[in-house]
XYZ file of C-alpha atoms in Angstrom:
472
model
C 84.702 15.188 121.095
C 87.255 13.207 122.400
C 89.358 13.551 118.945
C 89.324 16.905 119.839
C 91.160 16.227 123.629
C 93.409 13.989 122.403
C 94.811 16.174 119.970
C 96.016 18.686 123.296
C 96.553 15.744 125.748
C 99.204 12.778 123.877
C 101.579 14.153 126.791
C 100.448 15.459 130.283
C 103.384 14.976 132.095
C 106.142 17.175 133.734
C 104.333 18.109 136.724
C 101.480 20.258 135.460
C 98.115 20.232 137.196
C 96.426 17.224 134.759
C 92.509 18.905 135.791
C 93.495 22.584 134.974
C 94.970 21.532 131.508
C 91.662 19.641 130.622
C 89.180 22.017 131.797
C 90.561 24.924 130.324
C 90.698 23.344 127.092
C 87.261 21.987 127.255
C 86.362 25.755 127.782
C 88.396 27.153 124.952
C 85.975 24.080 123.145
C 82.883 25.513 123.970
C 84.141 28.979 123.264
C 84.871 28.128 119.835
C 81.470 26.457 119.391
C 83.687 23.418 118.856
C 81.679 21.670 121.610
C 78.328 22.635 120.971
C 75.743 24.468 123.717
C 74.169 21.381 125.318
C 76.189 18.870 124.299
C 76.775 15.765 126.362
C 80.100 15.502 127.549
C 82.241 12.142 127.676
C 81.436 10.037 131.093
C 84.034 10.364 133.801
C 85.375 6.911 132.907
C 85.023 6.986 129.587
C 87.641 10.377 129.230
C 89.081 8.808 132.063
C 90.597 5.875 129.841
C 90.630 7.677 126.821
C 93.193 9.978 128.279
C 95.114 7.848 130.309
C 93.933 9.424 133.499
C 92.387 8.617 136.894
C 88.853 9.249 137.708
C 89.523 11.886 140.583
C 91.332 14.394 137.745
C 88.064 14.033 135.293
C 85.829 14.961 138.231
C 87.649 17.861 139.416
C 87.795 18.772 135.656
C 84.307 18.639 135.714
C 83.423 20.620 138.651
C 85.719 23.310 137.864
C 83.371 23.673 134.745
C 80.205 23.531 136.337
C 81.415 26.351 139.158
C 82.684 28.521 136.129
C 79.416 27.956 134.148
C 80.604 25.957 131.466
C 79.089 22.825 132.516
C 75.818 21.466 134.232
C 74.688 18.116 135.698
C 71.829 16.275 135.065
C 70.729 13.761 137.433
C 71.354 10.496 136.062
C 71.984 11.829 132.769
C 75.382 13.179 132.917
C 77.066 16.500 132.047
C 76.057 18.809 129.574
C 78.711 21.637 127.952
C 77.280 25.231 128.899
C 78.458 28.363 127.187
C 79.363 30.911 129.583
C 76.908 33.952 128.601
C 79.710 36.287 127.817
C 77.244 38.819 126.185
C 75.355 38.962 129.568
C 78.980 40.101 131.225
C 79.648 42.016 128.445
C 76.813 44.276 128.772
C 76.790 44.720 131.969
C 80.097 46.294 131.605
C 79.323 48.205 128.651
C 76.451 49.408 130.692
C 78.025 50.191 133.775
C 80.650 52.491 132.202
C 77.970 54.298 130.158
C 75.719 54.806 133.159
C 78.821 56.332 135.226
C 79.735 58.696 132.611
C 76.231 59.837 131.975
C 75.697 60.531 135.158
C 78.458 62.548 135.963
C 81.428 63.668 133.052
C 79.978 62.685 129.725
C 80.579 65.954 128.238
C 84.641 64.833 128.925
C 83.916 62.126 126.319
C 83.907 61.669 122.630
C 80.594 59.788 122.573
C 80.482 57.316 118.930
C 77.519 54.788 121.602
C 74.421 57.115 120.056
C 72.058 55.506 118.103
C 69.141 58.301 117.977
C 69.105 61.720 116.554
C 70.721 64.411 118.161
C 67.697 67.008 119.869
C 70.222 69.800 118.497
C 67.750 69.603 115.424
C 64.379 69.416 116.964
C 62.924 72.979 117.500
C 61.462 72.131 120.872
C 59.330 75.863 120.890
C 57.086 74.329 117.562
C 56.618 71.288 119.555
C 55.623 73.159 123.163
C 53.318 75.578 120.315
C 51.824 71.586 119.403
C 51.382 70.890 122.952
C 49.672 73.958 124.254
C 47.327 73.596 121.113
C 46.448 69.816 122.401
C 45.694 71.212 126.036
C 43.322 73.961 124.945
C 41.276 71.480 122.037
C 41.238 68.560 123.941
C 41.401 70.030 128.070
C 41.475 66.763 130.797
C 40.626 64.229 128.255
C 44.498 64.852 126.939
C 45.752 63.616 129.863
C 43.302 60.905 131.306
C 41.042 59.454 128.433
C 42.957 56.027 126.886
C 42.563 53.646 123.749
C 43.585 50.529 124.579
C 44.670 50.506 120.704
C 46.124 54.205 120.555
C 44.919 57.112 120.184
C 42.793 56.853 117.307
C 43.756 60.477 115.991
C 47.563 59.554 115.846
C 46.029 55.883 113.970
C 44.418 57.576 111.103
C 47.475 59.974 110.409
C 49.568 57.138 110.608
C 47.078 55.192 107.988
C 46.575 58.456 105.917
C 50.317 59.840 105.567
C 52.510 56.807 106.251
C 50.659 54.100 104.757
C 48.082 56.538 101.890
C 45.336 54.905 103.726
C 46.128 50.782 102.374
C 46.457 50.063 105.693
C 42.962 50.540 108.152
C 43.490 52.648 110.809
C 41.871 49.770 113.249
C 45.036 47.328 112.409
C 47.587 49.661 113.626
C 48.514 49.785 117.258
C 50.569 52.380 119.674
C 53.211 50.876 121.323
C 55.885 51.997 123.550
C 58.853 52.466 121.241
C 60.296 49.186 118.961
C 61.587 47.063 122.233
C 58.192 46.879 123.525
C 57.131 45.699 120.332
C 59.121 43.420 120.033
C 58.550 41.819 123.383
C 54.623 42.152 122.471
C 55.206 40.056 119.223
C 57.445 37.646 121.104
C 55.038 36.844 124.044
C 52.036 36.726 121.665
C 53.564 34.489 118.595
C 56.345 32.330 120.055
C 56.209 29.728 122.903
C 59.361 27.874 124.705
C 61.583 26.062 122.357
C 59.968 27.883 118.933
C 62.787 28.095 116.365
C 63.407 32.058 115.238
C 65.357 33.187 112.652
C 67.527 36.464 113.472
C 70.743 37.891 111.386
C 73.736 37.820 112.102
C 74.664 40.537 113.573
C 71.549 41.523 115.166
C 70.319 43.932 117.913
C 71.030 42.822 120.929
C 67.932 43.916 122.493
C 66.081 41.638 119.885
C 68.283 38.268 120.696
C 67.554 39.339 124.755
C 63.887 38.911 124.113
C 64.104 36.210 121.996
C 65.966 34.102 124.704
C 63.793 35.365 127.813
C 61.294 33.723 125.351
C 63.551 30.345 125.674
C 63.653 30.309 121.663
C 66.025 28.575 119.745
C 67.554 31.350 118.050
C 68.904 30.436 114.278
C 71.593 32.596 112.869
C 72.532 33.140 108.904
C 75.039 35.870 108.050
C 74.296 39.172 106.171
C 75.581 40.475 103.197
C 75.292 43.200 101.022
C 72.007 43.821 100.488
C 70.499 41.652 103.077
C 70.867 37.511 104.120
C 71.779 34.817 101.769
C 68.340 33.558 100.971
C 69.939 30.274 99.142
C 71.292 29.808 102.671
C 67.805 31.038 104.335
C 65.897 28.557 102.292
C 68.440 25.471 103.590
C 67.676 26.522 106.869
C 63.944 26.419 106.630
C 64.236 23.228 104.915
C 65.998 21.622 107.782
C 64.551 23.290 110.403
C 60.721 24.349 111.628
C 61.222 27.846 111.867
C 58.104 30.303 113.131
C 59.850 33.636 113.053
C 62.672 35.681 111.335
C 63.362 38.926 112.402
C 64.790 41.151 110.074
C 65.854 45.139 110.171
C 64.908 46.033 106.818
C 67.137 49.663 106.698
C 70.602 50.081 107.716
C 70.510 47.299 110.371
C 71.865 47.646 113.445
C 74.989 47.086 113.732
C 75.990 46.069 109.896
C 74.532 49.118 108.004
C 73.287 46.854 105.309
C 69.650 47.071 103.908
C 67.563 44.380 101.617
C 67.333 45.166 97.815
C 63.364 44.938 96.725
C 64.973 41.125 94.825
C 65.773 39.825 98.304
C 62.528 41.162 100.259
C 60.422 39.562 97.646
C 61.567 36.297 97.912
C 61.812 36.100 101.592
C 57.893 36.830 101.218
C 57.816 33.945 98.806
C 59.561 31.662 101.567
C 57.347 32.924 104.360
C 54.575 31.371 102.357
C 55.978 28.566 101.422
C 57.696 27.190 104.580
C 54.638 28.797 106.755
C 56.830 31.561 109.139
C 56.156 35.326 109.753
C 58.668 38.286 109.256
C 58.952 40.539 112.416
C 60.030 43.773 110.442
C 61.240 46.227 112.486
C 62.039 49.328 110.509
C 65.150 50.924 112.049
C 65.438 54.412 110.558
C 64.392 53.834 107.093
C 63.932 57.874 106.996
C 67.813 58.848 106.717
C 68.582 57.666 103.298
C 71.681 59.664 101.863
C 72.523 57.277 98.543
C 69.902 57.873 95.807
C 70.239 54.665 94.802
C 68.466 53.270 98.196
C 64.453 53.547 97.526
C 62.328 52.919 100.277
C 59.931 49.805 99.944
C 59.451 48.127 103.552
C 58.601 44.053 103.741
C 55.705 45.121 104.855
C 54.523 47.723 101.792
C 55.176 43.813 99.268
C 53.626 41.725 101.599
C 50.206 40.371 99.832
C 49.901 37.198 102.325
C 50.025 38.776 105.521
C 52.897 37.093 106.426
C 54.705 40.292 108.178
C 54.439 41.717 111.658
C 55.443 45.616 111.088
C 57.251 47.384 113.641
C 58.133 51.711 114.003
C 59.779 53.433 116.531
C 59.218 56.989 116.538
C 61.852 57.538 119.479
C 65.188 57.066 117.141
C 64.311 59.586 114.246
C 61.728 61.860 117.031
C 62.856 62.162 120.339
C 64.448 59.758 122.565
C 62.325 60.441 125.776
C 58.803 60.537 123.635
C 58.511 56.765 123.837
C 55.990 56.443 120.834
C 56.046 53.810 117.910
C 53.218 51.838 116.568
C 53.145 47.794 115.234
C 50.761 46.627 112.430
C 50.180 42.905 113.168
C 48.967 40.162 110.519
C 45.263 39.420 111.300
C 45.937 35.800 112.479
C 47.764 37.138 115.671
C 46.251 40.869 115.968
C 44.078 40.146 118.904
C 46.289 38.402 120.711
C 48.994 41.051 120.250
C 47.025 43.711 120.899
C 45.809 41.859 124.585
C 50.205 41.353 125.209
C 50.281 45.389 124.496
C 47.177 45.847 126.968
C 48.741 43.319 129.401
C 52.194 45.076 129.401
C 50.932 48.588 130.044
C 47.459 49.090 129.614
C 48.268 52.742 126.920
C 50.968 54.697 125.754
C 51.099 58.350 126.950
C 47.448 60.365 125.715
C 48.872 63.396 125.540
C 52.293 62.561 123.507
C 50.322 60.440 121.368
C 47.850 63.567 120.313
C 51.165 65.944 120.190
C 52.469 63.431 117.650
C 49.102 63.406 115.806
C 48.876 66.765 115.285
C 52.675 67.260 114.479
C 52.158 65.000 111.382
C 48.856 66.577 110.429
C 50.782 70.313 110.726
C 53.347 68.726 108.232
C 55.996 69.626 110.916
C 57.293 65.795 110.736
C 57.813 66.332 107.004
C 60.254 69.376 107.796
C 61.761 67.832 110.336
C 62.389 64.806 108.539
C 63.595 66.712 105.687
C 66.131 68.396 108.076
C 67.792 65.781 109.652
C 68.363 64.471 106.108
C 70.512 67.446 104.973
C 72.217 67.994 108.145
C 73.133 64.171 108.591
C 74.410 63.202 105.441
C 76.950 66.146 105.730
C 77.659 64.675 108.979
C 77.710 60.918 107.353
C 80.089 62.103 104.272
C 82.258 63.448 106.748
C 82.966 60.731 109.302
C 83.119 58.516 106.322
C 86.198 60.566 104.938
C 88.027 60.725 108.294
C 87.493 56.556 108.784
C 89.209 56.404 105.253
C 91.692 58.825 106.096
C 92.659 57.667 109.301
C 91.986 54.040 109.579
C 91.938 52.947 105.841
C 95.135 50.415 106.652
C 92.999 49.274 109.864
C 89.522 48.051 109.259
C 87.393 47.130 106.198
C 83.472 48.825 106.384
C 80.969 48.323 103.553
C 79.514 52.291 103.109
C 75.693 52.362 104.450
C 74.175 55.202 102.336
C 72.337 56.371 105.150
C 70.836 55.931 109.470
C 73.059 57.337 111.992
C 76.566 54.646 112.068
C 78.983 53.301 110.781
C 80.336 49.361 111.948
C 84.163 48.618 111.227
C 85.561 45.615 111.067
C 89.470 45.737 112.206
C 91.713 43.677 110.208
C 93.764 40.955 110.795
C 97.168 42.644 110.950
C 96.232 44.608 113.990
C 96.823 43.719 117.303
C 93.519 44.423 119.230
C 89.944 43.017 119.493
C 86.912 45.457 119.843
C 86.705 44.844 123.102
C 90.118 45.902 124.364
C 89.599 48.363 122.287
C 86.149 49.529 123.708
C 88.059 49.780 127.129
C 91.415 51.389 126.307
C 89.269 54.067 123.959
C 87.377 54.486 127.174
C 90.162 55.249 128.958
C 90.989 57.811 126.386
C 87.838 59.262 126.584
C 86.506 57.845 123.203
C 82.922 55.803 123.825
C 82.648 52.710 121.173
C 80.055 49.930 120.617
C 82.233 46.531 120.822
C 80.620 44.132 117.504
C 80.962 40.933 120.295
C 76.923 42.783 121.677
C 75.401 41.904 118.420
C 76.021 37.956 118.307
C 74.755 34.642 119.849
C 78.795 33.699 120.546
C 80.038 36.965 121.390
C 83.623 35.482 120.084
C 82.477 36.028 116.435
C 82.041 39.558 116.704
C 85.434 40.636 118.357
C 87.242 42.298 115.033
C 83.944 44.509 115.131
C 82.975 47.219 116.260
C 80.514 50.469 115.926
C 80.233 54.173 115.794
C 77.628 56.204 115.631
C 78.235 60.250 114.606
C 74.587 61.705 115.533
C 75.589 63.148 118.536
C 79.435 64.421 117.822
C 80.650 67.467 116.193
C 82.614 67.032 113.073
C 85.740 68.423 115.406
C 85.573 65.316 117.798
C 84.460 63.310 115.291
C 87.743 63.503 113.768
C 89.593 63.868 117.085
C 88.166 60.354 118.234
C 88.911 58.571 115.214
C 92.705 60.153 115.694
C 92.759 58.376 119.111
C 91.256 55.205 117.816
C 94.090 55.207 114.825
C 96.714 55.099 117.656
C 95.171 52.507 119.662
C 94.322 50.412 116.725
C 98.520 49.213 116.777
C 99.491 47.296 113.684
């Protein structure tokens, strides 16, 4: 620590304010993760003498950091380094402007934020035909009778189709779409201080859960087909880990998904070092490279060692908030009292319409629809991010979901987020990489865009604009 301020403080003369110069480096320190989150800083004296400063200019240092949020005091213990929740910020703002152009102008914008399919492709009259057929079989019961576990209807299609009947239909449960289960799994399996695994990038949804939780959230890297699990394994050696949470299928943000190699010995690990996989199976039904077969954690796992999550809402339709979570036994009743807790049942009636959607094969079509129509869609915004910003960002291709996630390259002259803002500006809506990271810092030279909302004329039209913006 204090190798690190003298290296920026052998001369702190000619007049400059001595406090200002230390604080903001301190904060440019804990930025950089070069001062770590929690760590004790030097006493007032003891940077005092080590710089060659009075007392008075280390205090004012210090509460210049604790008013910005970099620092906090501990009662006889001294001051701690704080980083300043920049994702928190960043959010906000990436929420705000979202919020203000959906309410009002969004069809003035070239829109790349989507991340579910577009209801252009959902013939809503076979789904009203589904719901009118529901009313008339079923009459008030549609609309008042509950399950506490789901419908039980909806259960056994999901058992029968989805899962050929390996898994029973009494270890499934409804849920609200994949953010409620993840909260569920959270509240039921972790308690303050638990040690979870996530990658890195992740969904930021995921890492706010996890920290409401007060977990101490582990990052490793992904790669290619999934995390290091030479690096995974060091980290469970070292560390007493109870949960890694893993998107299995073109992960949000990176695109990436596990080869059947990987998956298997993460299982193996799971056993060994005694932690539990929250899968949560992104949109594992939009796979445009035949070389991509579909084989979730959950379909290997032969130690119960997974907690399986599906959202319906991504692939279905955004405002039917319908998924379902298949728990290991050792935590099932204890997840299924979180879901009951949270919101007693999910929708009756959307959860029959769903049921007898599947059973009508109607999901099948539909599924096979949004296959044909998005990989055209895919191919194409692939070929106008190679034609147009092939000297500008790097991208490994994900052979299928509904984005793509760019990283730009050293030789240009912008970060994500500037880039998020002045694209804005231009009326071009991206996803800023710095979301999807514990130190939003690391994920500046990323960003994402998603094509399942865009024509293939605007598609092109906003990459154009992002090419000129992107200034080498």
């Amino acid at each position: 620590m204090n190798f690190l301020l003298n290296k920026y403080f052998m001369d702190l003369s000619g007049g400059r304010i001595k406090y200002l110069i230390i604080e903001e480096h301190i904060k440019k320190l804990i930025d950089k993760n070069k001062i770590e989150d929690g760590e004790k800083l030097p006493s007032i004296r003891e940077l005092s003498q080590f710089l060659k400063v009075n007392n008075i200019t280390i205090v004012n240092a210090y509460k210049r950091l604790k008013s910005e949020g970099y620092a906090v005091q501990k009662m006889g213990s001294g001051t701690y380094a704080k980083r300043k929740d920049m994702n928190r910020n960043l959010n906000r703002e990436y929420s705000r402007a979202l919020k203000k152009i959906f309410s009002s102008e969004i069809g003035d914008y070239i829109d790349f934020t989507g991340e579910t399919s577009s209801g252009e492709f959902f013939k809503i009259n076979l789904f009203k035909d589904v719901l009118n057929e529901v009313l008339d079989r079923d009459g008030p019961r549609a609309l008042i009778y509950q399950e506490p576990l789901g419908y039980e209807g909806l259960r056994k299609s999901i058992s029968d189709i989805f899962w050929k009947g390996n898994i029973n239909k009494e270890d499934i449960l409804i849920i609200s779409g994949a953010q409620q289960g993840i909260d569920v799994v959270s509240k039921s399996i972790l308690n303050t201080n638990d040690s979870v695994i996530v990658e890195k990038p992740t969904y930021s949804g995921a890492l706010s859960v996890f920290r409401s939780r007060r977990s101490e959230i582990v990052e490793i890297p992904v790669e290619k087909n999934g995390v290091n699990v030479d690096k995974l394994e060091k980290i469970l050696q070292k560390n007493n880990i109870k949960c890694f949470y893993t998107m299995s299928y073109f992960q949000n943000p990176s695109g990436i998904s596990y080869n059947n190699d990987k998956k298997s010995r993460i299982l193996r690990l799971a056993e060994i070092y005694d932690f539990y996989i929250i899968e949560d199976d992104y949109l594992s039904e939009l796979i445009y490279d035949s070389n991509i077969k579909y084989n979730s954690f959950k379909s290997l796992d032969h130690n119960d060692r997974v907690v399986y999550i599906k959202s319906f809402s991504k692939i279905f339709l955004p405002g039917i908030r319908i998924g379902y979570l298949i728990p290991p036994k050792k935590f099932k009743e204890n997840i299924q009292n979180s879901k009951i807790n949270t919101d007693i049942a999910t929708s009756s009636l959307m959860q029959r319409a769903l049921d007898l959607y599947i059973r009508k094969g109607m999901w099948k079509d539909y599924i096979n629809t949004l296959n044909i129509k998005y990989k055209d869609i895919y191919i194409y915004t692939e070929e106008c991010i190679t034609e147009y910003l092939k000297d500008k960002i790097d991208f490994i291709k994900p052979g299928g979901g509904l984005h793509f996630y760019l990283k730009i390259k050293d030789n240009v002259k912008i970060d994500s987020i500037n880039l998020f803002r002045k694209a804005r500006d231009k009326g071009v809506l991206i996803t800023p990489g710095s979301l999807y990271y514990k130190n939003p810092l690391e994920g500046k030279k990323y960003f994402k865009i998603g094509f399942s909302h865009i024509s293939k004329e605007n598609i092109k039209k906003g990459i154009q604009i992002l090419n000129k913006l992107m200034i080498i």
